[in-house]
Tab-separated table of C-alpha atoms in Angstrom:
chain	number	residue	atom	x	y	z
A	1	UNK	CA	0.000	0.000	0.000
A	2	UNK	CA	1.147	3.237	-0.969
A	3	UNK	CA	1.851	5.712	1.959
A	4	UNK	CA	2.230	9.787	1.929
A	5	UNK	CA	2.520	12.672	3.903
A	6	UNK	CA	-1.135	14.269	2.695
A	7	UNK	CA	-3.681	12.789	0.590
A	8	UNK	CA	-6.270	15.504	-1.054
A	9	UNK	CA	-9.336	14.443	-2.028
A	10	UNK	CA	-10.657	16.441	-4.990
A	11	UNK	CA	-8.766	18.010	-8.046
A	12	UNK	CA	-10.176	21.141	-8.527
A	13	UNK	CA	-8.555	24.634	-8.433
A	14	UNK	CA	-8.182	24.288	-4.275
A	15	UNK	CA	-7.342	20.962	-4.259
A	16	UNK	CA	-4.456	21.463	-7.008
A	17	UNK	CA	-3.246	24.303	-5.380
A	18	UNK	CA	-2.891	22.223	-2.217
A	19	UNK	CA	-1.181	19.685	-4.204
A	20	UNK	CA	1.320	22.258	-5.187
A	21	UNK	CA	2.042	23.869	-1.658
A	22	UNK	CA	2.683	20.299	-0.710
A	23	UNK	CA	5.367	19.947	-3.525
A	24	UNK	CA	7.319	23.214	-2.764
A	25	UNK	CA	7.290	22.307	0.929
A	26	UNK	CA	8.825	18.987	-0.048
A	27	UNK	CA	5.986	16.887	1.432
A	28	UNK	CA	4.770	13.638	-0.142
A	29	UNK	CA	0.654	13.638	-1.364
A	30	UNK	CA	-1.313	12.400	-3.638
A	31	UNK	CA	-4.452	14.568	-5.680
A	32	UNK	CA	-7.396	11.748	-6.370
A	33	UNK	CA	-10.023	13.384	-8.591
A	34	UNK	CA	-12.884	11.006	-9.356
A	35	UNK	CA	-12.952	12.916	-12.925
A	36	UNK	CA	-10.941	14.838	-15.279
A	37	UNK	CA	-8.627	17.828	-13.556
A	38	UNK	CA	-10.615	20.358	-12.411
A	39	UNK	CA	-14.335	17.981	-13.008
A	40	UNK	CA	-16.227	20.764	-11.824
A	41	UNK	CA	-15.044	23.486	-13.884
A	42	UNK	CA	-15.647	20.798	-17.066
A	43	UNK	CA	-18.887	20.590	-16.349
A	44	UNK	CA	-19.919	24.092	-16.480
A	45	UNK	CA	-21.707	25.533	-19.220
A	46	UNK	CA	-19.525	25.922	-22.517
A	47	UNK	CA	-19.877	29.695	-22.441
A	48	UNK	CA	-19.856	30.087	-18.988
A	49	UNK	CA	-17.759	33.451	-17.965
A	50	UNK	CA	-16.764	34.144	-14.248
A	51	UNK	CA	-17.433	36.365	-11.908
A	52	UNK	CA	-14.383	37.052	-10.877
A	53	UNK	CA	-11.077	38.585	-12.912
A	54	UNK	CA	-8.256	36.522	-13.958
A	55	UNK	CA	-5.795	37.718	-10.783
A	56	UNK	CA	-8.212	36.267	-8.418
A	57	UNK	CA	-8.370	33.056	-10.025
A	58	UNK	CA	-4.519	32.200	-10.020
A	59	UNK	CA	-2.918	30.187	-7.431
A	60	UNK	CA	0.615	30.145	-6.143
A	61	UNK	CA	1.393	33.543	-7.751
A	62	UNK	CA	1.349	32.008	-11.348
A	63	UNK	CA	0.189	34.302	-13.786
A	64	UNK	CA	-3.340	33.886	-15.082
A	65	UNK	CA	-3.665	35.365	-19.031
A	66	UNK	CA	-7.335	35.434	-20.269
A	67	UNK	CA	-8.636	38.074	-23.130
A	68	UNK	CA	-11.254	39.550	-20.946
A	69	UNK	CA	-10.623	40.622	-17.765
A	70	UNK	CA	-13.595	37.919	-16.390
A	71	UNK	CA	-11.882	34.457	-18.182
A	72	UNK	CA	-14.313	32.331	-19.159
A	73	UNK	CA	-14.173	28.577	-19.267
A	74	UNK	CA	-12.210	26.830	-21.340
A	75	UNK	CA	-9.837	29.576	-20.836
A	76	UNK	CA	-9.854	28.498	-17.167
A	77	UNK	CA	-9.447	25.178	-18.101
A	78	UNK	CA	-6.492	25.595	-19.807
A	79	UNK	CA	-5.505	27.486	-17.342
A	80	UNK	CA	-5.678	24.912	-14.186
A	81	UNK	CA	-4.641	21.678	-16.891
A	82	UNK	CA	-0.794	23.285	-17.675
A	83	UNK	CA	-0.440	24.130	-13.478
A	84	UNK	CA	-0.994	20.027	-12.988
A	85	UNK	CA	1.108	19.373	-16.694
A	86	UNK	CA	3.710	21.578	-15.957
A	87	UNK	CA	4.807	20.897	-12.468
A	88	UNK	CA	4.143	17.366	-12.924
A	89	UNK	CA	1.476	16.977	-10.055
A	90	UNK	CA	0.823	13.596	-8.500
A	91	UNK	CA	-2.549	13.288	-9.299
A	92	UNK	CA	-4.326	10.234	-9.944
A	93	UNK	CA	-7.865	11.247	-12.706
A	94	UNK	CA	-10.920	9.454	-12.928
A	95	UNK	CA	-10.547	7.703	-9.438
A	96	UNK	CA	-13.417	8.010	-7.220
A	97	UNK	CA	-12.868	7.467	-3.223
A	98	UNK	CA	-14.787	5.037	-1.585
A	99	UNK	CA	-14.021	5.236	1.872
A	100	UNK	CA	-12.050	6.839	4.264
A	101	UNK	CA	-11.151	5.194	7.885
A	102	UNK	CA	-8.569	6.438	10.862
A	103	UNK	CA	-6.447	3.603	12.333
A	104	UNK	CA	-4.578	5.238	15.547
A	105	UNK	CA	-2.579	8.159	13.678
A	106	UNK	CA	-3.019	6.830	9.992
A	107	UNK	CA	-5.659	7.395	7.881
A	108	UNK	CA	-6.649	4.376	5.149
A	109	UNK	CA	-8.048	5.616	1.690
A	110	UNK	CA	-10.168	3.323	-0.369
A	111	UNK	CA	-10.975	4.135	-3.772
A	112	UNK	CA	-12.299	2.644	-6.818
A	113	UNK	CA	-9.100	1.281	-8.207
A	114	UNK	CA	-6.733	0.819	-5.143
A	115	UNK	CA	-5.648	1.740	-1.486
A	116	UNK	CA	-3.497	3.967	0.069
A	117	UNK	CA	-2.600	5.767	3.232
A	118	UNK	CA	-1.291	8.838	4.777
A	119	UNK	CA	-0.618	10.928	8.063
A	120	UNK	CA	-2.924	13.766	6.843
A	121	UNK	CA	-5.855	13.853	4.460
A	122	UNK	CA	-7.330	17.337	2.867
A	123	UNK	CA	-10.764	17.161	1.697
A	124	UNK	CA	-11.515	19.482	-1.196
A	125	UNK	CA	-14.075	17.946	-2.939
A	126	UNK	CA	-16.182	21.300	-3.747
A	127	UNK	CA	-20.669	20.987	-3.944
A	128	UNK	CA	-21.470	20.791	-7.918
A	129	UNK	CA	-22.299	16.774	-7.881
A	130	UNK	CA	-25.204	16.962	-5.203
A	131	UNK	CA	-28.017	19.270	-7.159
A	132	UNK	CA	-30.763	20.817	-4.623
A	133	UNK	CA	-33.836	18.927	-6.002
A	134	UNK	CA	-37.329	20.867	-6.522
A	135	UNK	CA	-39.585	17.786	-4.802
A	136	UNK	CA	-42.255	18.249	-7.367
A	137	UNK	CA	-43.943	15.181	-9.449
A	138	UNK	CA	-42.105	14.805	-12.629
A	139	UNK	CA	-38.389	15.920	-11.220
A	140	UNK	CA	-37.513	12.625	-12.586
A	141	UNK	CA	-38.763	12.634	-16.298
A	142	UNK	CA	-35.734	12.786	-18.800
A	143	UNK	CA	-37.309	16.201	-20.060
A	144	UNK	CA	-35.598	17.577	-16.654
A	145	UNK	CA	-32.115	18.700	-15.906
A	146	UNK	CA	-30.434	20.041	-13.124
A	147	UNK	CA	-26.963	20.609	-15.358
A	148	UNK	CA	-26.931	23.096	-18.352
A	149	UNK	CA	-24.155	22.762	-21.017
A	150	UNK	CA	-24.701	23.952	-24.179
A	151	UNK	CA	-28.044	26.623	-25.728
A	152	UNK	CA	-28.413	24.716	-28.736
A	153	UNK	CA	-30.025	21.502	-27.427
A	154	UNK	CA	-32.959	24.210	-26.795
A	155	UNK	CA	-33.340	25.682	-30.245
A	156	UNK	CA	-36.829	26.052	-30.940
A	157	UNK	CA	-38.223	24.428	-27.794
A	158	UNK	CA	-40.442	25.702	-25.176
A	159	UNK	CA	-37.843	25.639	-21.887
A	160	UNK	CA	-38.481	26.523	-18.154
A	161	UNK	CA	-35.823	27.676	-16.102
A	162	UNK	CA	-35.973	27.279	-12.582
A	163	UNK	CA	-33.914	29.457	-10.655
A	164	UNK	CA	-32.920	33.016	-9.724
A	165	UNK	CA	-29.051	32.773	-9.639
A	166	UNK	CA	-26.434	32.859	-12.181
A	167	UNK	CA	-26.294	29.306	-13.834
A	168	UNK	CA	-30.290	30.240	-14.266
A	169	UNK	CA	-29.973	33.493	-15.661
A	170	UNK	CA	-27.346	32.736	-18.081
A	171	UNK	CA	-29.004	30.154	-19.385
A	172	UNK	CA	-32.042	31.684	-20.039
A	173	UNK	CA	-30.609	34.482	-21.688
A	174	UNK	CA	-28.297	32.055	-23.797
A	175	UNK	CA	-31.670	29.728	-24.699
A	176	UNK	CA	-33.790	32.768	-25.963
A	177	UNK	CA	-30.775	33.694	-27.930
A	178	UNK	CA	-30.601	30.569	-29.588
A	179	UNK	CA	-34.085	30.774	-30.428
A	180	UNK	CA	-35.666	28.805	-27.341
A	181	UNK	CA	-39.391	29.886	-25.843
A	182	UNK	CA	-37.980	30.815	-22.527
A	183	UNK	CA	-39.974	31.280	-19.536
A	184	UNK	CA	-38.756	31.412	-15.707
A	185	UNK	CA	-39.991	30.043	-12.259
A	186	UNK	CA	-38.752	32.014	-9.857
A	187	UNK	CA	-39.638	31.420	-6.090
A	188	UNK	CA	-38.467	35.179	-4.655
A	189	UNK	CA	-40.359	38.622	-5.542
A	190	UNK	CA	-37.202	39.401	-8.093
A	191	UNK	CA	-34.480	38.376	-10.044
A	192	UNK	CA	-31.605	37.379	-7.582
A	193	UNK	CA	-29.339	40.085	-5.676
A	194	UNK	CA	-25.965	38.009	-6.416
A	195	UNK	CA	-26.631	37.508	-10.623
A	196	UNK	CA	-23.710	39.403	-12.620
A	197	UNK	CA	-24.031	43.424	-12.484
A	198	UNK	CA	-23.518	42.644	-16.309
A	199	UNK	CA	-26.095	40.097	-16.528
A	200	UNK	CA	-29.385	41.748	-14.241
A	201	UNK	CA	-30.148	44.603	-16.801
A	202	UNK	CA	-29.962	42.079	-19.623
A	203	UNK	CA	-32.487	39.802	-18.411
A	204	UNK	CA	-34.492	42.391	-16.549
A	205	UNK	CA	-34.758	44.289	-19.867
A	206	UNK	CA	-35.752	41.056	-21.754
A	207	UNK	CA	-38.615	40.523	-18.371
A	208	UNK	CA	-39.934	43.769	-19.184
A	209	UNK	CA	-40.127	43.892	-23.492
A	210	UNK	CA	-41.522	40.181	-23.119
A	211	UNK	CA	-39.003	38.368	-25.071
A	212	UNK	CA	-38.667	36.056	-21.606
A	213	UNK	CA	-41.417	35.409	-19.444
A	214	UNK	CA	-40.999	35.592	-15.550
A	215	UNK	CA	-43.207	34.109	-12.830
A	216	UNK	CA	-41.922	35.206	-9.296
A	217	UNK	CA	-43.012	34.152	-5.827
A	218	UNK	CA	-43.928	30.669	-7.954
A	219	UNK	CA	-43.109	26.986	-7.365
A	220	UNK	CA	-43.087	24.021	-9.401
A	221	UNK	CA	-45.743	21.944	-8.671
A	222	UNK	CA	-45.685	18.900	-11.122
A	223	UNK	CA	-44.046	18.392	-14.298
A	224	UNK	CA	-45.447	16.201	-16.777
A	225	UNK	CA	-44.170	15.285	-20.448
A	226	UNK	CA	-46.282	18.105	-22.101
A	227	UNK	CA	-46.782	20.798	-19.271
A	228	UNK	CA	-45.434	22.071	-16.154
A	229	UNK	CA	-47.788	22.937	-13.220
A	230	UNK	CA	-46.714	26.179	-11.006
A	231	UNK	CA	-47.855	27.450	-7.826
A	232	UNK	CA	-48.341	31.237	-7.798
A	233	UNK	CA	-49.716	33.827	-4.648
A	234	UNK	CA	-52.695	33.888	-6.499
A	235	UNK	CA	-53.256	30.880	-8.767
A	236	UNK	CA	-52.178	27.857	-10.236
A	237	UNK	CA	-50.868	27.916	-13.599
A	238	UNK	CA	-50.258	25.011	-16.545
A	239	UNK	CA	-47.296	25.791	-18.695
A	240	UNK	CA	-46.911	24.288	-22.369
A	241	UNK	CA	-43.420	22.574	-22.184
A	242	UNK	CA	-40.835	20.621	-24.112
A	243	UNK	CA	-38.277	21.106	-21.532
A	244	UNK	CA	-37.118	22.172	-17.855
A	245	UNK	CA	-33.509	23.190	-16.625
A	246	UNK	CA	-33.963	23.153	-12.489
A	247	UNK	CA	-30.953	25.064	-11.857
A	248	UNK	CA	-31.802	25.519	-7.771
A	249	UNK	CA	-28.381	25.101	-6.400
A	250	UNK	CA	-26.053	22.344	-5.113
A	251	UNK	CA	-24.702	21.113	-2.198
A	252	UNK	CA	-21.786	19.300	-0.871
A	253	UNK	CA	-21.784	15.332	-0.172
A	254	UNK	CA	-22.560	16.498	3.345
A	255	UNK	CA	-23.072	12.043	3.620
A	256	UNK	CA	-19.103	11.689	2.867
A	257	UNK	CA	-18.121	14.163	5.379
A	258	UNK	CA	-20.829	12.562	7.992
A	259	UNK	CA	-18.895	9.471	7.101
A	260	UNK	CA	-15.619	10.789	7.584
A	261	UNK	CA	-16.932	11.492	11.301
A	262	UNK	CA	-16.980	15.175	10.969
A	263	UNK	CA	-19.592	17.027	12.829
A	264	UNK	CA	-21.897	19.498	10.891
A	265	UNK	CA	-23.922	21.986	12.383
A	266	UNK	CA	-28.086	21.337	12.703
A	267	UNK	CA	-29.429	24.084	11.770
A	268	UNK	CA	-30.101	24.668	7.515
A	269	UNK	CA	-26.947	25.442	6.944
A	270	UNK	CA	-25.164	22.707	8.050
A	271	UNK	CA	-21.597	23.865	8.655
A	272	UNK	CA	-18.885	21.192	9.362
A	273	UNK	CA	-16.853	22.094	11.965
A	274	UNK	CA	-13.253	23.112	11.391
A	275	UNK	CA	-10.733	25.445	12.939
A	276	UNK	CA	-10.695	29.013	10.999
A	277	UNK	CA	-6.668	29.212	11.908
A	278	UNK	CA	-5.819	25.911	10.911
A	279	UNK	CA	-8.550	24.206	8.367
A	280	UNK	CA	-8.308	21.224	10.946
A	281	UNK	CA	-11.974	19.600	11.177
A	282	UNK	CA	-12.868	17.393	14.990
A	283	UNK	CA	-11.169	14.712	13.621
A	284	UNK	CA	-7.274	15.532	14.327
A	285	UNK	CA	-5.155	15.968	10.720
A	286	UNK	CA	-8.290	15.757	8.508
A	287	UNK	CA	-8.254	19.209	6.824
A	288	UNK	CA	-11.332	21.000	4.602
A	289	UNK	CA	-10.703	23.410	2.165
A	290	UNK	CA	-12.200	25.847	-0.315
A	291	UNK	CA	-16.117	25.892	-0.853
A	292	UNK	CA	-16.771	22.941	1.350
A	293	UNK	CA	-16.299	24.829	4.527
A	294	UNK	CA	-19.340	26.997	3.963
A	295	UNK	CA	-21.949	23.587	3.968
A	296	UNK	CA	-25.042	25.329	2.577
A	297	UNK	CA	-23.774	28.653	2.323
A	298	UNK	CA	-22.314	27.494	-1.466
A	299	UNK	CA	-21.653	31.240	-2.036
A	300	UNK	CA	-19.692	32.085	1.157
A	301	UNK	CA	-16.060	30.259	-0.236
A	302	UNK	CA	-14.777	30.458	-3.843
A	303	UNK	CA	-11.868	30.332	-5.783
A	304	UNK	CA	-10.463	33.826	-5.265
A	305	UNK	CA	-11.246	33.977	-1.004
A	306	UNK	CA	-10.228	29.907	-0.588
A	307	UNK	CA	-6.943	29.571	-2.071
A	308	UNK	CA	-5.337	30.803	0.911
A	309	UNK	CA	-6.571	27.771	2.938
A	310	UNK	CA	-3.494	25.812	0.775
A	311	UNK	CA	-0.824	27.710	2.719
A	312	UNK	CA	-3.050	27.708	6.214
A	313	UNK	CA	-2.977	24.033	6.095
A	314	UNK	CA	0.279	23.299	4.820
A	315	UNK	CA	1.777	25.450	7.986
A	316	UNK	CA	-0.730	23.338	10.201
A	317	UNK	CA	0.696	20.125	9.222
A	318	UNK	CA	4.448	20.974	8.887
A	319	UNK	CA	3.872	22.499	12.919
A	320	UNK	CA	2.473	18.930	13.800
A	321	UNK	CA	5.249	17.445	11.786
């Protein structure tokens, strides 16, 4: 069995950068990534530009060139793949883990295609898998998606978007561009607070000259292969549809970390417990990092604000050490 100083759990922009820290410092680790480097970012939507400006994206001071000042991403991909290609991380792709157990002072890592162990493991395994499900009748029918990737498959369909955020907005404004009969389910009295300052007078224009229609303070109360059913303050309405993008949110595998014996919080937001100076969760030498540590609050730890916890940790383990 394969032994090493750290073993991080998740190969996304945190969990590389980690991987990298652990390299300069001269410590041994391992990256597993159950899909390709940086999964998450892959399965964004193709024209899907951040937030954020190139600067705040880079990690361990290397430079981060995009043509806009907000990269978008397959420039971010490119980006994150020649970190791992050119400083030859150890990262092993397309290896899910399994299980995770604590023997005295070693931990035992389980995946899909072997075993290992280590002194320390760093869990940086990000929310996108897990999506925040409606509940409604229907959720399940093949017409439904909780994932967008590309405005074409829409061309000429009649879509509902569910969802006040960012991945909802863009897409609806991407569909209707593409020539898709857009109309959006929104549960609050507006579009969201945190959508792009770029984005909001777009699709609040395109709400108001009714190229996009807009239900707010509605729910989804049954989708069916023809229709969907919505929930209004005053009435129920039937919606002719061919399709449905339920772009609500995710959440972390908050199940893995239960798992992994670290305690969560019980109210709704359901924050694992860690220590802000160190990263260290209850269980002694089991690290979080990046957007993990916020449980719920998916919006409270990105890229830009979470690559420090690489450093934080790495300082944390070489005191132990």
């Amino acid at each position: 069995m394969q032994e090493f100083d750290i073993i991080i759990v998740g190969g996304g922009p945190i969990g590389i950068a980690c991987g990298l820290e652990a390299k300069k410092r001269g410590v041994s680790y391992l990256i597993i990534e159950k899909g390709p480097i940086v999964n998450s970012l892959f399965n964004y939507p193709a024209n899907m530009q951040f937030f954020s400006s190139s600067e705040k994206l880079e990690i361990d001071t290397i430079p981060f060139i995009s043509k806009e000042a907000k990269p978008k991403r397959n420039e971010a991909l490119e980006y994150y793949r020649r970190i791992v290609t050119s400083n030859s991380l150890n990262i092993h792709l397309f290896e899910k883990v399994e299980r995770v157990e604590k023997h005295d002072k070693i931990f035992s890592v389980a995946t899909d295609k072997s075993a290992y162990c280590a002194s320390n493991i760093i869990i940086a395994t990000g929310f996108y898998d897990i999506p925040n499900t409606i509940g409604c009748i229907g959720e399940d029918l093949p017409k439904v998606s909780h994932y967008y990737k590309d405005p074409h498959f829409y061309a000429s369909q009649k879509l509902a978007v569910v969802g006040a955020s960012n991945s909802a907005i863009d897409a609806a404004l991407e569909c209707y561009r593409k020539g898709a009969d857009v109309t959006l389910i929104i549960r609050g009295p507006e579009v969201g607070k945190r959508v792009k300052y770029w984005v909001r007078p777009d699709i609040i224009n395109r709400i108001e000259e009714g190229s996009i229609k807009a239900h707010y303070n509605a729910t989804v109360k049954e989708i069916s292969e023809k229709a969907v059913v919505i929930n209004t303050k005053d009435k129920e309405i039937t919606i002719e549809n061919d399709f449905v993008l339920a772009l609500t949110g995710y959440m972390p595998n908050f199940e893995f970390l239960e798992n992994l014996g670290i305690t969560l919080s019980k109210d709704e937001k359901r924050l694992p417990t860690y220590n802000t100076d160190t990263m260290e969760s209850n269980i002694p030498r089991l690290f979080l990092a990046g957007v993990i540590c916020g449980g719920m609050e998916t919006h409270k730890w990105f890229i830009e604000n979470s690559r420090i916890h690489a450093p934080i940790i790495l300082d944390a383990i070489l005191a132990k050490k």
